[in-house]
PDB file of C-alpha atoms in Angstrom:
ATOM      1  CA  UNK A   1       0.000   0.000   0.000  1.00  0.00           C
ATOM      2  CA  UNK A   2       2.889   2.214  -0.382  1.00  0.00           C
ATOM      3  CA  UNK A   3       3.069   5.333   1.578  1.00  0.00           C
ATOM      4  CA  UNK A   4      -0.836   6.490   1.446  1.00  0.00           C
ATOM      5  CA  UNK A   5      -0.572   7.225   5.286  1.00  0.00           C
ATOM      6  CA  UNK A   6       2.218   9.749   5.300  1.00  0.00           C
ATOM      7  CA  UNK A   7       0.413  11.238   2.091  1.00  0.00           C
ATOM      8  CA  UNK A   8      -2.537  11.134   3.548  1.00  0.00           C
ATOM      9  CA  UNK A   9      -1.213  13.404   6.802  1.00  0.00           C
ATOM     10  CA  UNK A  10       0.823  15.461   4.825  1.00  0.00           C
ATOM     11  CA  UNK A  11      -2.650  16.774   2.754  1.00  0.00           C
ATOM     12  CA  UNK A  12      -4.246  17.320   6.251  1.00  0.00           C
ATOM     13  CA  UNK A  13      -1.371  19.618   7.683  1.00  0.00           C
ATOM     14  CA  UNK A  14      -1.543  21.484   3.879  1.00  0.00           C
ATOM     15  CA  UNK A  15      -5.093  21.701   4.072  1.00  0.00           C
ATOM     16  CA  UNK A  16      -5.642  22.745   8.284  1.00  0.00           C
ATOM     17  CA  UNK A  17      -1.991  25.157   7.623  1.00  0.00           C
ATOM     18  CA  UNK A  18      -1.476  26.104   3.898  1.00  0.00           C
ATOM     19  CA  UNK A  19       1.962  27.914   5.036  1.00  0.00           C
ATOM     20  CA  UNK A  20       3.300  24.469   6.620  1.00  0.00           C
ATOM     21  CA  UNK A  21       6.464  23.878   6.005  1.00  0.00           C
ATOM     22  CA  UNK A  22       6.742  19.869   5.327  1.00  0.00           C
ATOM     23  CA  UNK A  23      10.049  17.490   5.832  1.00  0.00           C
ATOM     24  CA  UNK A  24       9.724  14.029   5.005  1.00  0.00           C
ATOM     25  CA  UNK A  25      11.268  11.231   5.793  1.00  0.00           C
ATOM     26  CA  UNK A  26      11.169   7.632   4.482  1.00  0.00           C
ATOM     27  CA  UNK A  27      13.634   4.490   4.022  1.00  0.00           C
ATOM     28  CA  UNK A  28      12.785   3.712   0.537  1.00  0.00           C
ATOM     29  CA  UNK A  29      14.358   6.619  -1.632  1.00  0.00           C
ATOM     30  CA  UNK A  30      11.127   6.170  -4.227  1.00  0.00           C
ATOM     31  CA  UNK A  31       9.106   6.820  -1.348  1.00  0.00           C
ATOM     32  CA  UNK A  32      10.908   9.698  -0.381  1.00  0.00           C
ATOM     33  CA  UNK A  33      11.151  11.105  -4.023  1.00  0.00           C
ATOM     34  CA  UNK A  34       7.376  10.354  -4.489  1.00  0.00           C
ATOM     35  CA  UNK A  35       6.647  12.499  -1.547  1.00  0.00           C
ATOM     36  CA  UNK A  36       8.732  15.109  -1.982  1.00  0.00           C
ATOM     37  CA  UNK A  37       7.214  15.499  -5.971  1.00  0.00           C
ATOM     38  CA  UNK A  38       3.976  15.204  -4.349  1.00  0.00           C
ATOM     39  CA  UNK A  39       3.831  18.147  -2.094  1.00  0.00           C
ATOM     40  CA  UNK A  40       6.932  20.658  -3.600  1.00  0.00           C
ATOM     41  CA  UNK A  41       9.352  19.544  -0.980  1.00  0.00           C
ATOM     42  CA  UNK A  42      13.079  20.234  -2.197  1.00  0.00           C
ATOM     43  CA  UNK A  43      15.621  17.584  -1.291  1.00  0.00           C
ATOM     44  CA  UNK A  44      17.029  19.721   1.467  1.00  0.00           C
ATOM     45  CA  UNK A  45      14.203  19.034   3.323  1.00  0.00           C
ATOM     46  CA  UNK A  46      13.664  15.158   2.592  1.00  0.00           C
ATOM     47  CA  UNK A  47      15.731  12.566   4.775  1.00  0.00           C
ATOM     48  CA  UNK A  48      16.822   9.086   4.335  1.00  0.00           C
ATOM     49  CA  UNK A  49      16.128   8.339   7.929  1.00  0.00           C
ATOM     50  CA  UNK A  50      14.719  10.123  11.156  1.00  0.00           C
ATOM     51  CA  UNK A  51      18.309  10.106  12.811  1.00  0.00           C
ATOM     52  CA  UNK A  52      19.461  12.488   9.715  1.00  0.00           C
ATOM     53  CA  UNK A  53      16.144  14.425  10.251  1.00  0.00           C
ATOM     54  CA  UNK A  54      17.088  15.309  14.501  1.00  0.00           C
ATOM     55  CA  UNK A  55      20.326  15.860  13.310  1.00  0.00           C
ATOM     56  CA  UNK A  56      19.648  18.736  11.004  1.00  0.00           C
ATOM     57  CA  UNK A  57      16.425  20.083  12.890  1.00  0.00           C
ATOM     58  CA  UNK A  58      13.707  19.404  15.981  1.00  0.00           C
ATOM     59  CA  UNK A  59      10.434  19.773  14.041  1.00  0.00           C
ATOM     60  CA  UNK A  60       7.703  21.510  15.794  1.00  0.00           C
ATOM     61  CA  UNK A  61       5.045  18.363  15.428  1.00  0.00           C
ATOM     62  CA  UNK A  62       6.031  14.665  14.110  1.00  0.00           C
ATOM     63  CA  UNK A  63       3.645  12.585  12.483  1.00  0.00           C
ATOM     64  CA  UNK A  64       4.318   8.865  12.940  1.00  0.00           C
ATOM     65  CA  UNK A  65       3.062   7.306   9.723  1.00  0.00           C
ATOM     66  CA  UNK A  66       5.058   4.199  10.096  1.00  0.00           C
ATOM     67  CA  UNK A  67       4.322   0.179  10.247  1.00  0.00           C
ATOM     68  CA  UNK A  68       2.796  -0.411  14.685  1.00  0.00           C
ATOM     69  CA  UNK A  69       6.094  -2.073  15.493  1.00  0.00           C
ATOM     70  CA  UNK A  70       7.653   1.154  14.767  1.00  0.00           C
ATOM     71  CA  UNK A  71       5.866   3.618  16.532  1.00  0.00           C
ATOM     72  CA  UNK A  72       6.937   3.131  20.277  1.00  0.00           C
ATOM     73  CA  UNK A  73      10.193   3.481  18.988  1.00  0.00           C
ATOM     74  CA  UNK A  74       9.832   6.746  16.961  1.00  0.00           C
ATOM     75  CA  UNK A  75       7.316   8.413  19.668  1.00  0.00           C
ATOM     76  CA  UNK A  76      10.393   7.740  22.142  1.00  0.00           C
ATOM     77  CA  UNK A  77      12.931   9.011  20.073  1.00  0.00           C
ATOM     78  CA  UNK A  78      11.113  12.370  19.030  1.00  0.00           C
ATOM     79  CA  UNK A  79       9.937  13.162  22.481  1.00  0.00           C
ATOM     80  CA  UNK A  80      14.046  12.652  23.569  1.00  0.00           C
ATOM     81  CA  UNK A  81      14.646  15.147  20.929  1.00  0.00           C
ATOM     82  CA  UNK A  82      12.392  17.887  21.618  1.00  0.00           C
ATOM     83  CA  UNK A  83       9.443  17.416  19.691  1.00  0.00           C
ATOM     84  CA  UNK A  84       6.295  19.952  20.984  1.00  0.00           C
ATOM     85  CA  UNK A  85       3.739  17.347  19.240  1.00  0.00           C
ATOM     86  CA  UNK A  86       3.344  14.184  18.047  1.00  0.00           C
ATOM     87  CA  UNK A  87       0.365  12.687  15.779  1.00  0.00           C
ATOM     88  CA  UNK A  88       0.675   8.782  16.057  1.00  0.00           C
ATOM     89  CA  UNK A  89      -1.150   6.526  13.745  1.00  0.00           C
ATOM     90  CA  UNK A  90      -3.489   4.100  15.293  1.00  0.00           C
ATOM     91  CA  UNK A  91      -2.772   1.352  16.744  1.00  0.00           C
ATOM     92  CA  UNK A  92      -0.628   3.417  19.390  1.00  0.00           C
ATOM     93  CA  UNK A  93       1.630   0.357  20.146  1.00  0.00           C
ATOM     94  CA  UNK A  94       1.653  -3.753  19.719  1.00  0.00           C
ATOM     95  CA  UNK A  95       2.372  -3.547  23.502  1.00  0.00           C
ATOM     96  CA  UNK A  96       0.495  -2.030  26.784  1.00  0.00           C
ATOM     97  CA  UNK A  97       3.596  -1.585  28.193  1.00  0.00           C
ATOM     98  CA  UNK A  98       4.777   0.264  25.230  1.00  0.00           C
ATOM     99  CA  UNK A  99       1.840   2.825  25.592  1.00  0.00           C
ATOM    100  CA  UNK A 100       2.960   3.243  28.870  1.00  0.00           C
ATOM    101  CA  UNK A 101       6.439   4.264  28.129  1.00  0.00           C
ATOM    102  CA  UNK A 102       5.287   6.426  25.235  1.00  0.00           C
ATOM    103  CA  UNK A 103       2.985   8.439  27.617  1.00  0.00           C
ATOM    104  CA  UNK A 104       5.817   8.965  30.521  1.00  0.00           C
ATOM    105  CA  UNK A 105       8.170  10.027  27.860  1.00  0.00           C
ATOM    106  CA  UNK A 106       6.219  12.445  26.103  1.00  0.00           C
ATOM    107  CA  UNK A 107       5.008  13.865  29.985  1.00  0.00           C
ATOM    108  CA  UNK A 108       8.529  14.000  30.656  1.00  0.00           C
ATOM    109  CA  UNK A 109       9.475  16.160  27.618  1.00  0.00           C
ATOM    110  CA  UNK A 110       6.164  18.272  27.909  1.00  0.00           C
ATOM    111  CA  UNK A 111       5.010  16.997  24.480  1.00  0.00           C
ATOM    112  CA  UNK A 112       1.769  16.426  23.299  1.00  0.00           C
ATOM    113  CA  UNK A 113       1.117  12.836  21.978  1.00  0.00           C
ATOM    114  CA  UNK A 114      -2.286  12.067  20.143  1.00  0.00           C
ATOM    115  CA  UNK A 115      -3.136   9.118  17.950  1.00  0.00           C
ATOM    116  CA  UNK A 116      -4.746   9.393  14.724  1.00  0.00           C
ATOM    117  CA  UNK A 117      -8.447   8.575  15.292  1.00  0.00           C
ATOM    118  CA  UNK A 118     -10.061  11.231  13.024  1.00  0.00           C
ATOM    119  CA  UNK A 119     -13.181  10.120  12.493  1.00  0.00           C
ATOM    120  CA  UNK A 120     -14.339  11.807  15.640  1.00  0.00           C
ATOM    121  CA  UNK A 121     -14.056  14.954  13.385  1.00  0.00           C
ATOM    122  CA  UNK A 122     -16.424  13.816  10.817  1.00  0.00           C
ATOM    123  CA  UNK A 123     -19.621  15.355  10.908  1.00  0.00           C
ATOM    124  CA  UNK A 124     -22.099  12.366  11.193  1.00  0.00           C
ATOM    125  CA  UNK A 125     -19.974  10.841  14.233  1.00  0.00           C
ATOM    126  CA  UNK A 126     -20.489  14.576  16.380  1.00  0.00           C
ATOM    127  CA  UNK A 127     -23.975  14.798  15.330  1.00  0.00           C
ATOM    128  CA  UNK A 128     -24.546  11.198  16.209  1.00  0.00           C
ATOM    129  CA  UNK A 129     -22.914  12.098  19.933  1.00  0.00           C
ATOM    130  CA  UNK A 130     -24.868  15.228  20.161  1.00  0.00           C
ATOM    131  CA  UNK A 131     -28.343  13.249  20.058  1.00  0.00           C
ATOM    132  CA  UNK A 132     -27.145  10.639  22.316  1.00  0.00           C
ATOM    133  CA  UNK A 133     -26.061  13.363  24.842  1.00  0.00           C
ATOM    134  CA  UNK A 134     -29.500  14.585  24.259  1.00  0.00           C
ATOM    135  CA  UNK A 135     -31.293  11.295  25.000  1.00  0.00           C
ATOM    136  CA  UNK A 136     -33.281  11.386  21.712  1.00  0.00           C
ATOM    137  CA  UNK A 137     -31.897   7.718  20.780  1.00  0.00           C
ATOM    138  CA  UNK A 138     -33.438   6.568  24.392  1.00  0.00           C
ATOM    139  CA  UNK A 139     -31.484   4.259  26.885  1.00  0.00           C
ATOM    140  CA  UNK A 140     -29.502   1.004  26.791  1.00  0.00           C
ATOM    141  CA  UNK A 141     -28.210   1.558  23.274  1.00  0.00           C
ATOM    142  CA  UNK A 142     -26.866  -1.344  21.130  1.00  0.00           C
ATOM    143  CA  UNK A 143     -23.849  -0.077  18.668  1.00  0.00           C
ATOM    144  CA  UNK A 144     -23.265  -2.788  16.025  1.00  0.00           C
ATOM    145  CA  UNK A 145     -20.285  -2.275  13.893  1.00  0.00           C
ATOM    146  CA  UNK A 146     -18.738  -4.170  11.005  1.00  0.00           C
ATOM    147  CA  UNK A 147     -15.272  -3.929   9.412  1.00  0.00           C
ATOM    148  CA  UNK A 148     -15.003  -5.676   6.080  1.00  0.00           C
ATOM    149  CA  UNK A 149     -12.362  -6.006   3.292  1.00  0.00           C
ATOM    150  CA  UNK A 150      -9.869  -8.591   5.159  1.00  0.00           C
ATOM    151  CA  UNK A 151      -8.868  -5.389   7.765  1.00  0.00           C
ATOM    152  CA  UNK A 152      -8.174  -6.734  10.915  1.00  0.00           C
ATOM    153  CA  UNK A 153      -8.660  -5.414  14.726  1.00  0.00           C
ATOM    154  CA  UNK A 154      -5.355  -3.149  14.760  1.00  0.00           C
ATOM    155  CA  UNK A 155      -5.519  -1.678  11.268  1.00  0.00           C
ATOM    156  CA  UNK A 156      -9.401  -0.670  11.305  1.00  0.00           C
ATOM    157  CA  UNK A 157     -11.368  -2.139  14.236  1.00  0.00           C
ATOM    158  CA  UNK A 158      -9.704  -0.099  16.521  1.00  0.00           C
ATOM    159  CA  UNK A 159     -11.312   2.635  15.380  1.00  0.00           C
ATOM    160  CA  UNK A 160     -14.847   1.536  16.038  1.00  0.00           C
ATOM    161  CA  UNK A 161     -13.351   1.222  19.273  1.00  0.00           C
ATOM    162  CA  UNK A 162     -12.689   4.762  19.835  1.00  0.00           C
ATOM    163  CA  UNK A 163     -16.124   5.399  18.533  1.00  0.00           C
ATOM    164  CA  UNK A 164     -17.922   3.705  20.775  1.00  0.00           C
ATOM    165  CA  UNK A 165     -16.034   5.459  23.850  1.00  0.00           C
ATOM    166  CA  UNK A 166     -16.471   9.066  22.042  1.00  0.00           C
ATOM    167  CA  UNK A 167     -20.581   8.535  21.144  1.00  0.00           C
ATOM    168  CA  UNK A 168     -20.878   7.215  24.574  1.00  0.00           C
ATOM    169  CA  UNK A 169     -18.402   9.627  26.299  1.00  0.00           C
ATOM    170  CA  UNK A 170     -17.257   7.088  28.476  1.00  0.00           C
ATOM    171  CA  UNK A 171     -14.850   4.284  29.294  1.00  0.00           C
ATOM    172  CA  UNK A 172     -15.798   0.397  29.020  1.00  0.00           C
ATOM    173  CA  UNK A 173     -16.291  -1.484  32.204  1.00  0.00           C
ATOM    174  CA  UNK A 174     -15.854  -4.960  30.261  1.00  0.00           C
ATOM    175  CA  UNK A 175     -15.042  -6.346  27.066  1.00  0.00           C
ATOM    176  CA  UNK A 176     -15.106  -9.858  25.539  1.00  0.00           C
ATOM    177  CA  UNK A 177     -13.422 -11.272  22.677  1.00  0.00           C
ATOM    178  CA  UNK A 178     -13.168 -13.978  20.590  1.00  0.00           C
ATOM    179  CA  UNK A 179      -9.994 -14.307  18.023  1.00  0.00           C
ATOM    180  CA  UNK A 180      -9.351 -16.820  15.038  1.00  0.00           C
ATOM    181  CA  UNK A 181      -5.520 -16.707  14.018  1.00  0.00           C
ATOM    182  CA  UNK A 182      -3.569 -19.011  11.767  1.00  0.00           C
ATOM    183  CA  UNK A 183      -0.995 -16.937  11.435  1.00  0.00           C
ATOM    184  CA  UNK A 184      -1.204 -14.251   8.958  1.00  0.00           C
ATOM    185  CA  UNK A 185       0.735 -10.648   9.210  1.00  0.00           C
ATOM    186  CA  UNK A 186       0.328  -8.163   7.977  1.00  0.00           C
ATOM    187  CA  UNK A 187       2.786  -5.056   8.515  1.00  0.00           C
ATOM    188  CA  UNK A 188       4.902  -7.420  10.184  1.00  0.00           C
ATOM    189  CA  UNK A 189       2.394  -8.274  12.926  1.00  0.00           C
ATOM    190  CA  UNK A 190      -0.016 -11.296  13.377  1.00  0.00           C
ATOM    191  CA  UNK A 191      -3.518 -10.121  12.748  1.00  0.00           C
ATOM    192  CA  UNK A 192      -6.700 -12.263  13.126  1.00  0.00           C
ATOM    193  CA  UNK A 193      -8.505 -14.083  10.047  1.00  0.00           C
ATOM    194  CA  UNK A 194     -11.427 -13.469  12.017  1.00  0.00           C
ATOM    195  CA  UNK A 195     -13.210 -11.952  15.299  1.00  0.00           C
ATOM    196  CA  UNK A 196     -15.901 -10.826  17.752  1.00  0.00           C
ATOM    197  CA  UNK A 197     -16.045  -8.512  19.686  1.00  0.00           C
ATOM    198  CA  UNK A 198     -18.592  -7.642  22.684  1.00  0.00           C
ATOM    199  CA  UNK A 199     -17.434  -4.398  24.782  1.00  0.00           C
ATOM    200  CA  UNK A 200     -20.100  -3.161  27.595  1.00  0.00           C
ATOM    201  CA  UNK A 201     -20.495   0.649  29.087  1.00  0.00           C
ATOM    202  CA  UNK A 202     -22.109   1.750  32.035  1.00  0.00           C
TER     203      UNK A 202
END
């Protein structure tokens, strides 16, 4: 799937700031080119790897547009260097303990850490809050959601998770899963061939 993600945050920061001022940075020197093509950036400001990038500069806000093993590492390493903010893609980490670390690190450095779950921005989602705030949808609400297309918990699911905690405005007292897994990866981590997922609110 290339490098849709880190185009696809690039075109928000262009569209929410037209005056950004965009670096990029990618292992694959296509990649890199691509992106740098795509959005006017001269080679000055495009970097093989992130150590060149904290080497030449401290950015003002990171966005981590990288495969899940590599975000506890690259949250880390930009809060050690400085970094004011930090836009993670979802999921945050493979690892609860890796969520923790990236949390203490970026209190430590007084950076702000947030993780990609847009869709709490889209229109339908806020309206759909609003009337549940309101009570017109009545009481002991049943949200079924579906993710299709072979995406798996991690890459997609995860966001109906955050959903369900926004519309509701609350945290979940229990949840219950069943997994099928026989082994596939994708991104270089095991992902299910199938699941279920039941997650209860107060």
């Amino acid at each position: 799937e290339g490098w849709a993600i880190g185009h696809a945050h690039a075109h928000g920061f262009r569209t929410a700031f037209p005056d950004v001022e965009l670096y990029g940075v990618d292992i694959d020197a296509d990649n890199l080119a691509a992106f740098g093509e795509t959005f006017g950036v001269p080679e000055a400001r495009l970097f093989a790897s992130t150590e060149a990038l904290y080497a030449a500069l401290t950015p003002d806000c990171v966005s981590i547009a990288t495969w899940p093993s590599l975000h506890h590492p690259q949250v880390l390493e930009a809060a050690k260097h400085g970094v004011r903010a930090i836009l993670c893609e979802k999921p945050m980490a493979l690892d609860g303990s890796e969520i923790d670390e990236m949390i203490g690190a970026c209190e430590q450095s007084n950076t702000r850490l947030a993780v990609a779950h847009q869709r709490r921005h889209d229109p339908w989602f806020t309206k759909a809050r609003q009337l549940l705030a309101e009570g017109v949808l009545g009481e002991k609400l049943v949200l079924t959601a579906h993710v299709g297309e072979n995406w798996d918990m991690l890459s997609w699911t995860t966001h109906w998770f955050d959903m369900a905690s926004y519309l509701l405005d609350d945290q979940p007292i229990a949840v219950l899963a069943g997994v099928d897994h026989t082994g596939q990866r994708r991104y270089q981590h095991a992902v299910e061939d199938s699941s279920v997922v039941q997650i209860d609110y107060a």
